[in-house]
PDB file of C-alpha atoms in Angstrom:
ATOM      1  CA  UNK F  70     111.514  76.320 100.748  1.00  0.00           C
ATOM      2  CA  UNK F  71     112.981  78.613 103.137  1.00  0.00           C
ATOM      3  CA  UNK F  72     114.307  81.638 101.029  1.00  0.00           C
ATOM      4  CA  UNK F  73     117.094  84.435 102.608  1.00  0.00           C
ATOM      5  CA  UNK F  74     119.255  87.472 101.687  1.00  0.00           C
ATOM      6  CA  UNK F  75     121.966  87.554 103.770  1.00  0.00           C
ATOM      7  CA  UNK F  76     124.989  90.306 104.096  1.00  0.00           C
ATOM      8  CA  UNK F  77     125.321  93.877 104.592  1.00  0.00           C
ATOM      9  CA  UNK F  78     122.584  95.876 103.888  1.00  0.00           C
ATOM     10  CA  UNK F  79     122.732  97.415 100.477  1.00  0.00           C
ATOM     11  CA  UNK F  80     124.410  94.218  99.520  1.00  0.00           C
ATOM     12  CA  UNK F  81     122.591  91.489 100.267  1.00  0.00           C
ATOM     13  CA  UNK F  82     122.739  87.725  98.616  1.00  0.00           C
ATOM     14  CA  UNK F  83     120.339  85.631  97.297  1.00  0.00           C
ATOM     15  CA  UNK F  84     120.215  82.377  99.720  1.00  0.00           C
ATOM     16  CA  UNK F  85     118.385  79.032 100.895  1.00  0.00           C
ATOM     17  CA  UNK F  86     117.988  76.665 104.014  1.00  0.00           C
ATOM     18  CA  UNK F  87     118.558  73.632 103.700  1.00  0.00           C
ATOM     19  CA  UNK F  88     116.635  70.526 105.389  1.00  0.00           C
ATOM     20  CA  UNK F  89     119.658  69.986 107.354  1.00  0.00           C
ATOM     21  CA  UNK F  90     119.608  74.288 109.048  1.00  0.00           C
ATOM     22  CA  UNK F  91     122.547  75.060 106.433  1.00  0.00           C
ATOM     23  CA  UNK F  92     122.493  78.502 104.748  1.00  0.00           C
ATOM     24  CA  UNK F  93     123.455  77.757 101.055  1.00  0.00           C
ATOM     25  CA  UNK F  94     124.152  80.511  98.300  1.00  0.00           C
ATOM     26  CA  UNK F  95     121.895  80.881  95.463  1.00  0.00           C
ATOM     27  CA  UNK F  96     123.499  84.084  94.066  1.00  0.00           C
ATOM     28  CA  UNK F  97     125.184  81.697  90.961  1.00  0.00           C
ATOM     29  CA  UNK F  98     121.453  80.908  89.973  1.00  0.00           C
ATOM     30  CA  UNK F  99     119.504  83.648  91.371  1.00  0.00           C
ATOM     31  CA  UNK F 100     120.067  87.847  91.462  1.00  0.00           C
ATOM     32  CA  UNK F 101     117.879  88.687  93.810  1.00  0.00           C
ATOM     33  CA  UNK F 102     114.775  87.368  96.170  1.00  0.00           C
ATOM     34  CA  UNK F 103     112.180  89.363  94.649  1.00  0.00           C
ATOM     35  CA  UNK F 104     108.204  89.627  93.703  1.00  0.00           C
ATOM     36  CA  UNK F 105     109.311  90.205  90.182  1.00  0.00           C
ATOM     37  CA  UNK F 106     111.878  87.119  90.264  1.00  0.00           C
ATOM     38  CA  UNK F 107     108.730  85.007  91.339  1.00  0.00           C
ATOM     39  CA  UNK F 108     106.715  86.643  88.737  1.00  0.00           C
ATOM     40  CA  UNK F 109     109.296  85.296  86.345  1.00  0.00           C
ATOM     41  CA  UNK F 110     109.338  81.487  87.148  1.00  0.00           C
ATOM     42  CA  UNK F 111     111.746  81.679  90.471  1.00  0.00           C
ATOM     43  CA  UNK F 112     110.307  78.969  91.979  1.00  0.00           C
ATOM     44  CA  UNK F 113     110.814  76.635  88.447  1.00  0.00           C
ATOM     45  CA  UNK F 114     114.233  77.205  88.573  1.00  0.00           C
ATOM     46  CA  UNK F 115     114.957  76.979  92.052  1.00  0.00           C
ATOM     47  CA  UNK F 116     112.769  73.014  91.993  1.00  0.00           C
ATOM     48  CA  UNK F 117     115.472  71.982  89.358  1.00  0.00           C
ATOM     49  CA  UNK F 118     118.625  72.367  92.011  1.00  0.00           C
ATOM     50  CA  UNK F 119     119.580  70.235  94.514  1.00  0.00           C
ATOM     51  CA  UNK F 120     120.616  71.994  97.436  1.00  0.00           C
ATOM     52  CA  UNK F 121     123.276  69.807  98.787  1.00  0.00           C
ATOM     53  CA  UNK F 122     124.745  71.129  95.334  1.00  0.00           C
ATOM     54  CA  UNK F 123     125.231  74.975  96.738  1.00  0.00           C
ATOM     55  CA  UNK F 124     128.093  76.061  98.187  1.00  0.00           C
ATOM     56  CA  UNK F 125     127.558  76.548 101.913  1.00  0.00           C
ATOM     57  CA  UNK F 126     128.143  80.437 103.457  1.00  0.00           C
ATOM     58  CA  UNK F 127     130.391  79.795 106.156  1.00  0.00           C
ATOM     59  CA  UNK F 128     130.308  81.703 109.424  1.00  0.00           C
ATOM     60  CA  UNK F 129     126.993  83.686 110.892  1.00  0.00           C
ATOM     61  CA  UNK F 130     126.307  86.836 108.401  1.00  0.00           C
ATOM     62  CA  UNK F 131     123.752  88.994 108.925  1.00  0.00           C
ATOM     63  CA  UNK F 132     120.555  88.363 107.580  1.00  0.00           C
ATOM     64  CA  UNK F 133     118.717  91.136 105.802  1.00  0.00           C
ATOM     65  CA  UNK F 134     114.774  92.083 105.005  1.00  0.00           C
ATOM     66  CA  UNK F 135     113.622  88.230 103.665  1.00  0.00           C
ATOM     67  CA  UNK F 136     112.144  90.218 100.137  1.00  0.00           C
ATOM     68  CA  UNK F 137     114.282  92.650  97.892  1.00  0.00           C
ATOM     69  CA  UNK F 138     112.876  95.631  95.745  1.00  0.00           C
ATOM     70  CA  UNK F 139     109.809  95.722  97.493  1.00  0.00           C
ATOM     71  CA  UNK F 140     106.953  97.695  95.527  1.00  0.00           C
ATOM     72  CA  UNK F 141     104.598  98.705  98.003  1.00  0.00           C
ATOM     73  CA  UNK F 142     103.908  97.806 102.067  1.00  0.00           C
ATOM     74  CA  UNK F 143     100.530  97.406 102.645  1.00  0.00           C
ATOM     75  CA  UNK F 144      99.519  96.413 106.106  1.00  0.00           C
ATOM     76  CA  UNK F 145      95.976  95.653 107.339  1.00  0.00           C
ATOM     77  CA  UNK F 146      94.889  97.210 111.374  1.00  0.00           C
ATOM     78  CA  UNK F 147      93.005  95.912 114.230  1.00  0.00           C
ATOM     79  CA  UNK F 148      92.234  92.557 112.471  1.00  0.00           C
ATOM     80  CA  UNK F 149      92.925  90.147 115.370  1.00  0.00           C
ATOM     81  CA  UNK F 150      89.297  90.124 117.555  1.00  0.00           C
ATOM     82  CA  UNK F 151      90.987  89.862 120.893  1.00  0.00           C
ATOM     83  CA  UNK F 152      93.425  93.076 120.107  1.00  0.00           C
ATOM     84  CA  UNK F 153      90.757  95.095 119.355  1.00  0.00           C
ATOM     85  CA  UNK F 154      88.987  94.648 122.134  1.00  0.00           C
ATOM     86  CA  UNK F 155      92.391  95.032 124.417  1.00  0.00           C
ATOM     87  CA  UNK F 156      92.325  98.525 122.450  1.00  0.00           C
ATOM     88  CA  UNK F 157      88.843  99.394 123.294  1.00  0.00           C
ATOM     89  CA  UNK F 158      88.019  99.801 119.441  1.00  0.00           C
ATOM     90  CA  UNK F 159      85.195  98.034 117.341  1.00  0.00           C
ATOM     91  CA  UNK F 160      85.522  95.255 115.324  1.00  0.00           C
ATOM     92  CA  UNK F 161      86.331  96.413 111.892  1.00  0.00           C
ATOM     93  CA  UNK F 162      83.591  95.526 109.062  1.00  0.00           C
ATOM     94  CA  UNK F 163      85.817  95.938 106.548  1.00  0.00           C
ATOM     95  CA  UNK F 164      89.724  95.365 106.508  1.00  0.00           C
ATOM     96  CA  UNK F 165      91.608  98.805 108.062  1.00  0.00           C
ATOM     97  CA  UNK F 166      94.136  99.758 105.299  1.00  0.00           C
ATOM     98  CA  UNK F 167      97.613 101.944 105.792  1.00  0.00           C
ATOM     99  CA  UNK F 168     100.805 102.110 104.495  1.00  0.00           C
ATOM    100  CA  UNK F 169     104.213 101.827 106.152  1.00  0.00           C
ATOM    101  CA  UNK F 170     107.158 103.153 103.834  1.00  0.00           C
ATOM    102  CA  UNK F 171     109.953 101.053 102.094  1.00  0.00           C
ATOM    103  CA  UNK F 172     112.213 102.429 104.060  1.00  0.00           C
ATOM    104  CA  UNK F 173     111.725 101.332 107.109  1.00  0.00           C
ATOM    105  CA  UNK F 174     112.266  97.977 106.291  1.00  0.00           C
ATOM    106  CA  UNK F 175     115.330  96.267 108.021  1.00  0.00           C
ATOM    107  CA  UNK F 176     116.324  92.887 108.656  1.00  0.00           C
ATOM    108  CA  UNK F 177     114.861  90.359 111.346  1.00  0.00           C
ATOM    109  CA  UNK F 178     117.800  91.057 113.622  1.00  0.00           C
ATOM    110  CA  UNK F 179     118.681  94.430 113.189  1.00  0.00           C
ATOM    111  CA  UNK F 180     118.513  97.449 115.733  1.00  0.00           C
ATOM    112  CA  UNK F 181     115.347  99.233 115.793  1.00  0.00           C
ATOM    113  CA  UNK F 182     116.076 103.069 116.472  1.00  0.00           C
ATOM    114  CA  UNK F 183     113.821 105.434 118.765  1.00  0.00           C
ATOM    115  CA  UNK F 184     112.889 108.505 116.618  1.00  0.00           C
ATOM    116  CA  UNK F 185     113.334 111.926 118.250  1.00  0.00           C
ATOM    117  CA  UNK F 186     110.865 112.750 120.020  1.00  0.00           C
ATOM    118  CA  UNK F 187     109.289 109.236 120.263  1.00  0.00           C
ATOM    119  CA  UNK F 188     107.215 108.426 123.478  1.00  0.00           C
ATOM    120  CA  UNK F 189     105.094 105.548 122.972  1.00  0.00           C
ATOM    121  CA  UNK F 190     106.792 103.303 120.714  1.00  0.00           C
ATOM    122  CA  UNK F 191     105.220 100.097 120.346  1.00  0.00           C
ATOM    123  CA  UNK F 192     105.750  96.415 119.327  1.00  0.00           C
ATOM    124  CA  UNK F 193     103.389  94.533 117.209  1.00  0.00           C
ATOM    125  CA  UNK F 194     104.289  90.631 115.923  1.00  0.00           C
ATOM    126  CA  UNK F 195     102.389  89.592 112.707  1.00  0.00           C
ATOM    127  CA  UNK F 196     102.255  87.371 109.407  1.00  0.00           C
ATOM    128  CA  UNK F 197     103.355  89.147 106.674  1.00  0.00           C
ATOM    129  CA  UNK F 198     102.915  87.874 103.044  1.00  0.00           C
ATOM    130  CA  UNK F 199     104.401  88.626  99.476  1.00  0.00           C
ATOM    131  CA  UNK F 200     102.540  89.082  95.919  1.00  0.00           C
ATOM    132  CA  UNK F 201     104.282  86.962  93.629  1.00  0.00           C
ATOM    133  CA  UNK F 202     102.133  87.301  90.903  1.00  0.00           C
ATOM    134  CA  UNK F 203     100.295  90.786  89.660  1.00  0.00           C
ATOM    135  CA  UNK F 204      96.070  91.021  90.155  1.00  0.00           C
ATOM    136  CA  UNK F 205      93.783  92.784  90.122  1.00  0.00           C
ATOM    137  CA  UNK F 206      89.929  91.967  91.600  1.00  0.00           C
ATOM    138  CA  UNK F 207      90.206  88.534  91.953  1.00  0.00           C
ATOM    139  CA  UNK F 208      88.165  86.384  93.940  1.00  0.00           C
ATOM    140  CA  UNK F 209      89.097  84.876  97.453  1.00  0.00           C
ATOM    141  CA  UNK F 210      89.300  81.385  95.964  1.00  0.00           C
ATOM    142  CA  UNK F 211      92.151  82.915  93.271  1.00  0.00           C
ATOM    143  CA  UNK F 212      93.864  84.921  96.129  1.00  0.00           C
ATOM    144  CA  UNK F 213      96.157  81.776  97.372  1.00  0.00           C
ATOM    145  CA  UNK F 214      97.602  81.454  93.779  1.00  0.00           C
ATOM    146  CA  UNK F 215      99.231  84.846  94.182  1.00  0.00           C
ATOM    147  CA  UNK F 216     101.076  84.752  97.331  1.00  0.00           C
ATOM    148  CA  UNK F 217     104.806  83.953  97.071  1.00  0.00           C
ATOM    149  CA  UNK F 218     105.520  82.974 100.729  1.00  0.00           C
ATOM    150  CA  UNK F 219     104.812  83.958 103.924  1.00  0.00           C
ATOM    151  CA  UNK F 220     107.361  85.810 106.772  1.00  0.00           C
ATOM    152  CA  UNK F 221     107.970  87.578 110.231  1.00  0.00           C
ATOM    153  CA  UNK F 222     106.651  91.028 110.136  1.00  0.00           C
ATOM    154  CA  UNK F 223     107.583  93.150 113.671  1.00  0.00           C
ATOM    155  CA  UNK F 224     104.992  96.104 112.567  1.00  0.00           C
ATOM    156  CA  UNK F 225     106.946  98.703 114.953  1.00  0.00           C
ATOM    157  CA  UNK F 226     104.437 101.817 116.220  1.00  0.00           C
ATOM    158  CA  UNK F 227     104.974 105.169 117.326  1.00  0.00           C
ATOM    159  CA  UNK F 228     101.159 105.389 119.081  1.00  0.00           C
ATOM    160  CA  UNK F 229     101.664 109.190 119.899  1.00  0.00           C
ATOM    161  CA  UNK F 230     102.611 110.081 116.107  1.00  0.00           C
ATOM    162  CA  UNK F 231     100.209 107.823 114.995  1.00  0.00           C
ATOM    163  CA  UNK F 232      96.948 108.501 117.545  1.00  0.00           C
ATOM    164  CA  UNK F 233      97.089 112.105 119.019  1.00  0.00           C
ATOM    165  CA  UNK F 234      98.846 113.763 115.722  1.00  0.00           C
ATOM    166  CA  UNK F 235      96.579 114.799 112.520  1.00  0.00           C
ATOM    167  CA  UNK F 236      96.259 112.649 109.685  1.00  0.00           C
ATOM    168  CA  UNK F 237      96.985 109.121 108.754  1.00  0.00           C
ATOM    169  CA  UNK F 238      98.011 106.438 110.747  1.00  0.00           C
ATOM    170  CA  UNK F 239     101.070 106.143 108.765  1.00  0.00           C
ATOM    171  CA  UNK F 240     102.339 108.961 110.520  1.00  0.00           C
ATOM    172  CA  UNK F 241     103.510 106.559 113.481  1.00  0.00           C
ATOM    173  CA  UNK F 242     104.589 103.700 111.373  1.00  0.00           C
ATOM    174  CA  UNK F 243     107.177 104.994 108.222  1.00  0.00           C
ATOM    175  CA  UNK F 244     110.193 105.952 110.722  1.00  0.00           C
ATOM    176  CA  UNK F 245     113.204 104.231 109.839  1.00  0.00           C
ATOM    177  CA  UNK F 246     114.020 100.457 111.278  1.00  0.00           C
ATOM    178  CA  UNK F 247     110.228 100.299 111.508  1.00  0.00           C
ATOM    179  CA  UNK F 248     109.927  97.472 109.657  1.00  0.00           C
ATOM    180  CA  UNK F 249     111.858  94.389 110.229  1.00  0.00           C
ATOM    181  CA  UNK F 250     110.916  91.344 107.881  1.00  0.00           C
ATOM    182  CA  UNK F 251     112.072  87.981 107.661  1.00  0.00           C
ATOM    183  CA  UNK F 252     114.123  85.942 108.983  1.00  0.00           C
ATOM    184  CA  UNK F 253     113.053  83.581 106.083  1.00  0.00           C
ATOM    185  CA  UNK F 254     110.099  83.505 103.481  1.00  0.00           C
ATOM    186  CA  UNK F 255     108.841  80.282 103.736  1.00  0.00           C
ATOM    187  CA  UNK F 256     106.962  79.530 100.560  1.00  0.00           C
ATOM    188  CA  UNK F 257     103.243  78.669 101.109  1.00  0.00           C
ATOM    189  CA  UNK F 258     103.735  74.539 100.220  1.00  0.00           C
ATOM    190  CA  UNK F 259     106.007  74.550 102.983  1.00  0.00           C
ATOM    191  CA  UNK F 260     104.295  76.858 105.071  1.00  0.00           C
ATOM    192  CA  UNK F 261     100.684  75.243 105.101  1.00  0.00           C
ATOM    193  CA  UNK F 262      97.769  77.089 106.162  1.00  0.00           C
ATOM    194  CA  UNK F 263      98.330  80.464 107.566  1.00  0.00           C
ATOM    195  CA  UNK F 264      94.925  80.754 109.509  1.00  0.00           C
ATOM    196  CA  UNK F 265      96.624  77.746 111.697  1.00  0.00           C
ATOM    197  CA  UNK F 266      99.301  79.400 113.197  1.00  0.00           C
ATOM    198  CA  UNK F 267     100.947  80.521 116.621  1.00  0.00           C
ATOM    199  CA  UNK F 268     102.474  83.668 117.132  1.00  0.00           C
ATOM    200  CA  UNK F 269     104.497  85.709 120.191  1.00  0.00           C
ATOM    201  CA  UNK F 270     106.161  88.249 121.236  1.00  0.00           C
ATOM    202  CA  UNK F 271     108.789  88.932 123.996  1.00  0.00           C
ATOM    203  CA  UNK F 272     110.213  91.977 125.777  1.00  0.00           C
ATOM    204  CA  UNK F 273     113.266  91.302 127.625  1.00  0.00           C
ATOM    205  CA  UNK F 274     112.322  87.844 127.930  1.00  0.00           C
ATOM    206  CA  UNK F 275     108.701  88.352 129.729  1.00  0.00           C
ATOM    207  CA  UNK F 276     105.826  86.969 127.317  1.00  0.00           C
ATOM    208  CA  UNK F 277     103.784  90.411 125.730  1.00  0.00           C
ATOM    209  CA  UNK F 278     101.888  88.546 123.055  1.00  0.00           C
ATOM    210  CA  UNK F 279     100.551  85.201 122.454  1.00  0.00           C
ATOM    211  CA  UNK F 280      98.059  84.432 119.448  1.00  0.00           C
ATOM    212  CA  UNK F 281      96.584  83.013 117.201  1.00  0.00           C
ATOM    213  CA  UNK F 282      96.029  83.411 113.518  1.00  0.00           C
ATOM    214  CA  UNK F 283      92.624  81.708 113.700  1.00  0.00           C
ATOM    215  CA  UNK F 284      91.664  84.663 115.278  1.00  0.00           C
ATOM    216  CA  UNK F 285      92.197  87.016 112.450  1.00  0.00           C
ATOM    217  CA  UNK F 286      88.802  88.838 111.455  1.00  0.00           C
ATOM    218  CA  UNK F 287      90.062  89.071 107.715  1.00  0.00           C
ATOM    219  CA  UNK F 288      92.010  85.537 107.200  1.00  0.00           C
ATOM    220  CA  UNK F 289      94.407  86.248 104.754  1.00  0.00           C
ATOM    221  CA  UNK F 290      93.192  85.287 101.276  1.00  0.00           C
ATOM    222  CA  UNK F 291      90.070  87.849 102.128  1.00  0.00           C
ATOM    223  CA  UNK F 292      92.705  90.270 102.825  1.00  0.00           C
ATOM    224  CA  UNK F 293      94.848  89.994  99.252  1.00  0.00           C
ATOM    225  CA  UNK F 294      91.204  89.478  97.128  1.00  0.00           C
ATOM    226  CA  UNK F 295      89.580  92.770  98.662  1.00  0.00           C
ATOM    227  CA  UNK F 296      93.298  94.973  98.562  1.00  0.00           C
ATOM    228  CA  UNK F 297      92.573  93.963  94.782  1.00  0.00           C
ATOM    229  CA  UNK F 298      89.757  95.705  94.145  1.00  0.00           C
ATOM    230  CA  UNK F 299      91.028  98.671  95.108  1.00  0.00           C
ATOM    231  CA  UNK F 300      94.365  98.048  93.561  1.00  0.00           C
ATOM    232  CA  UNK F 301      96.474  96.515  91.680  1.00  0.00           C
ATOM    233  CA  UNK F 302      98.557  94.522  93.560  1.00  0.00           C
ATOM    234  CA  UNK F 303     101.968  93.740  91.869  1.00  0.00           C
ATOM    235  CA  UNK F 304     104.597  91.296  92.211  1.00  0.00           C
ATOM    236  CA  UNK F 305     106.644  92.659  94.804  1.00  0.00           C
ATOM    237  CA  UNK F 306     104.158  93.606  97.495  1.00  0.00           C
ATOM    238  CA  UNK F 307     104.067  93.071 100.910  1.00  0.00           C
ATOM    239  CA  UNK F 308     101.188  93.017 103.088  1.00  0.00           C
ATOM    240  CA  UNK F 309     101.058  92.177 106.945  1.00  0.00           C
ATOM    241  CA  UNK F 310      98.138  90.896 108.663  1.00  0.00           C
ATOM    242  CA  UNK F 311      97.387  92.474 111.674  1.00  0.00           C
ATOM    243  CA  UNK F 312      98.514  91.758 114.944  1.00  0.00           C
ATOM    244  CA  UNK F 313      97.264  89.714 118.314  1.00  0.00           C
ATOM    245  CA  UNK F 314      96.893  91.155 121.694  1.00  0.00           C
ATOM    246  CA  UNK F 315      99.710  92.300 123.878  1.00  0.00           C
ATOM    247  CA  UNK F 316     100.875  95.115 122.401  1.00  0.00           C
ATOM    248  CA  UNK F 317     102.030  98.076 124.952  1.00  0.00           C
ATOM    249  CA  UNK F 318      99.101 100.436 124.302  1.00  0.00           C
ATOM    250  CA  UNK F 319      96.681  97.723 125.507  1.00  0.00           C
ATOM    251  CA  UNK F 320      98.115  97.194 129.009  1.00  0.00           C
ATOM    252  CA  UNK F 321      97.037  99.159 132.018  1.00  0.00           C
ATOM    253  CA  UNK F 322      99.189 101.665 132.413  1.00  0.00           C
ATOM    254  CA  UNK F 323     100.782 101.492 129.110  1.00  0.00           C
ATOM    255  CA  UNK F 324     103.993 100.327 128.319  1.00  0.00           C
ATOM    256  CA  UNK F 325     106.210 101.571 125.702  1.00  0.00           C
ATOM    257  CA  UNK F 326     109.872 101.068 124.620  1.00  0.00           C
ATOM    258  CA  UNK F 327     113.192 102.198 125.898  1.00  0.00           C
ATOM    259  CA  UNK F 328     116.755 102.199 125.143  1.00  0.00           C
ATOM    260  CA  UNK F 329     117.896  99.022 126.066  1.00  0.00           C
ATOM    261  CA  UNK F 330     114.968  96.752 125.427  1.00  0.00           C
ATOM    262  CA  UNK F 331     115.093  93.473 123.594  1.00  0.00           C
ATOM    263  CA  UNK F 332     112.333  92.220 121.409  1.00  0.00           C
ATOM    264  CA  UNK F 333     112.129  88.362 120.615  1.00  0.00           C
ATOM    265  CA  UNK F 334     109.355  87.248 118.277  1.00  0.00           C
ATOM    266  CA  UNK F 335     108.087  84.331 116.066  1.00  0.00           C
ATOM    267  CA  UNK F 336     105.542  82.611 114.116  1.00  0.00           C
ATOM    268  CA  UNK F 337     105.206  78.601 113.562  1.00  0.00           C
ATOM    269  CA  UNK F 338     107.306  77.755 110.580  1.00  0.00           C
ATOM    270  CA  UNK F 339     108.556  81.141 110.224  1.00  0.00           C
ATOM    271  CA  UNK F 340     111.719  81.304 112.385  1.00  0.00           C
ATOM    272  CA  UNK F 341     111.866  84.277 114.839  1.00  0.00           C
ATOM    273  CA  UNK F 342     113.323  87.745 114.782  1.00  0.00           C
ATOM    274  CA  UNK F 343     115.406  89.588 117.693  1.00  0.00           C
ATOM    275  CA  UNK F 344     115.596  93.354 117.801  1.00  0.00           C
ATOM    276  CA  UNK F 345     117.892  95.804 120.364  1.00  0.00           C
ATOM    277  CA  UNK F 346     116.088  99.003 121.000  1.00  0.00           C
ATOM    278  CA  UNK F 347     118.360 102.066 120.767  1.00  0.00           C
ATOM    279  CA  UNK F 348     117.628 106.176 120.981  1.00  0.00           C
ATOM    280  CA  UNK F 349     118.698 108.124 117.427  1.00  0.00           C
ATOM    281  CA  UNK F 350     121.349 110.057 117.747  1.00  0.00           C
ATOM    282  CA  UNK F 351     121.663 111.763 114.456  1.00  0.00           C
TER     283      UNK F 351
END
């Protein structure tokens, strides 16, 4: 299934694709696309209704963040081999862990705002996944069982807040618009296996990033079974992957966003996401 929210933000719907590339409502079965409505059987309900049953949304609304009421955004670093070495840092023995805020999360298509004072913004295209079922210390073999579906992630970086300020990473990675999910969350019968994926990224329509998730360090049930012994994960968690190479701080000089840029990125099954690049203004 290939799950949406789709309207204004603040006021999103619950919706569905259909086989046929048709955006159908699912707000008369549904409330929300959530970790806590998966927790609660979403997926049973949503097997006993026939799409071509669903009234259609007419026109092209906007499509918002693919998850609602997130809990928590985790988000694993430097766990693609070839981007660390583009980076010139080691490869991780254990899974890098940071945060980026709620609120920061847009949809696939919105604009992605320049904070004052930003320099070295970056792009980064991942696999992002939701907890659709609570755990805590499980074992990689149970870690599959818990994930809801699978999306888009554009895990937007400020390098200078994040690098050459004190403190966390996180610093370069909570401003608003920073995180754009979706377009879709594919569930993971649909989505197959996510170590078997392509993924890219375009600026203004020249290739920046082409990977491959075989190339993660940390494949992604390693990823939700260690995050689980250090916490709980709960329905209605995100957590996104790492990223391939290509990014701007790898390249030689670096190259960072501007007002003005356009950012086109996708995964196999997953759709893609387009972002406009625009300054703040207050």
């Amino acid at each position: 299934m290939k799950l949406v929210r789709y309207g204004q933000p603040g006021a999103e719907r619950p919706g569905i694709i259909d086989t046929d590339g048709t955006l159908r409502d699912l707000s008369g079965h549904v409330a929300d696309i959530t970790g806590a409505a998966f927790e609660a059987g979403l997926l049973d309900t949503l097997r006993g209704i026939g799409s071509a049953s669903l009234p259609a949304v007419a026109g092209a609304p906007r499509l918002g963040p693919c998850v609602g009421d997130v809990r928590t955004f985790w988000a694993i670093g430097l766990n693609y081999t070839d981007h660390a070495e583009e980076t010139g840092a080691p490869i991780p023995k254990e899974p890098i862990l940071f945060n980026k805020a709620r609120s920061c999360i847009v949809g696939p298509n919105d604009t992605v705002v320049l904070p004052p004072g930003s320099r070295e913004t970056d792009w980064e295209v991942e696999l992002a996944l939701l907890i659709g079922r609570s755990c805590y210390r499980i074992d990689r073999t149970e870690a599959a069982a818990v994930i809801a579906g699978y999306f888009i992630c554009n895990d937007i970086s400020e390098r200078d807040f994040q690098l050459k300020r004190e403190g966390l990473w996180t610093k370069g990675k909570c401003c608003p618009t920073f995180g754009p999910i979706g377009p879709w969350l594919v569930t993971p019968d649909e989505f197959g296996d996510p170590q078997d994926k392509h993924l890219w990224l375009d600026l203004n329509g020249e290739r920046m990033q082409t990977g491959h998730t075989a190339r993660m360090i940390f494949p992604v049930t390693e990823i939700v079974s260690y995050l689980s012994h250090f916490v709980r994960l709960e329905a209605g968690d995100i957590i996104t992957t790492g990223t391939p190479p290509g990014v701007g701080l790898g390249m030689k000089p670096n190259r960072f966003l501007r007002p003005g840029d356009e950012m086109r990125l996708g995964i196999d099954g997953l759709g893609e996401q387009r972002q406009s690049v625009v300054a703040y203004h207050g």
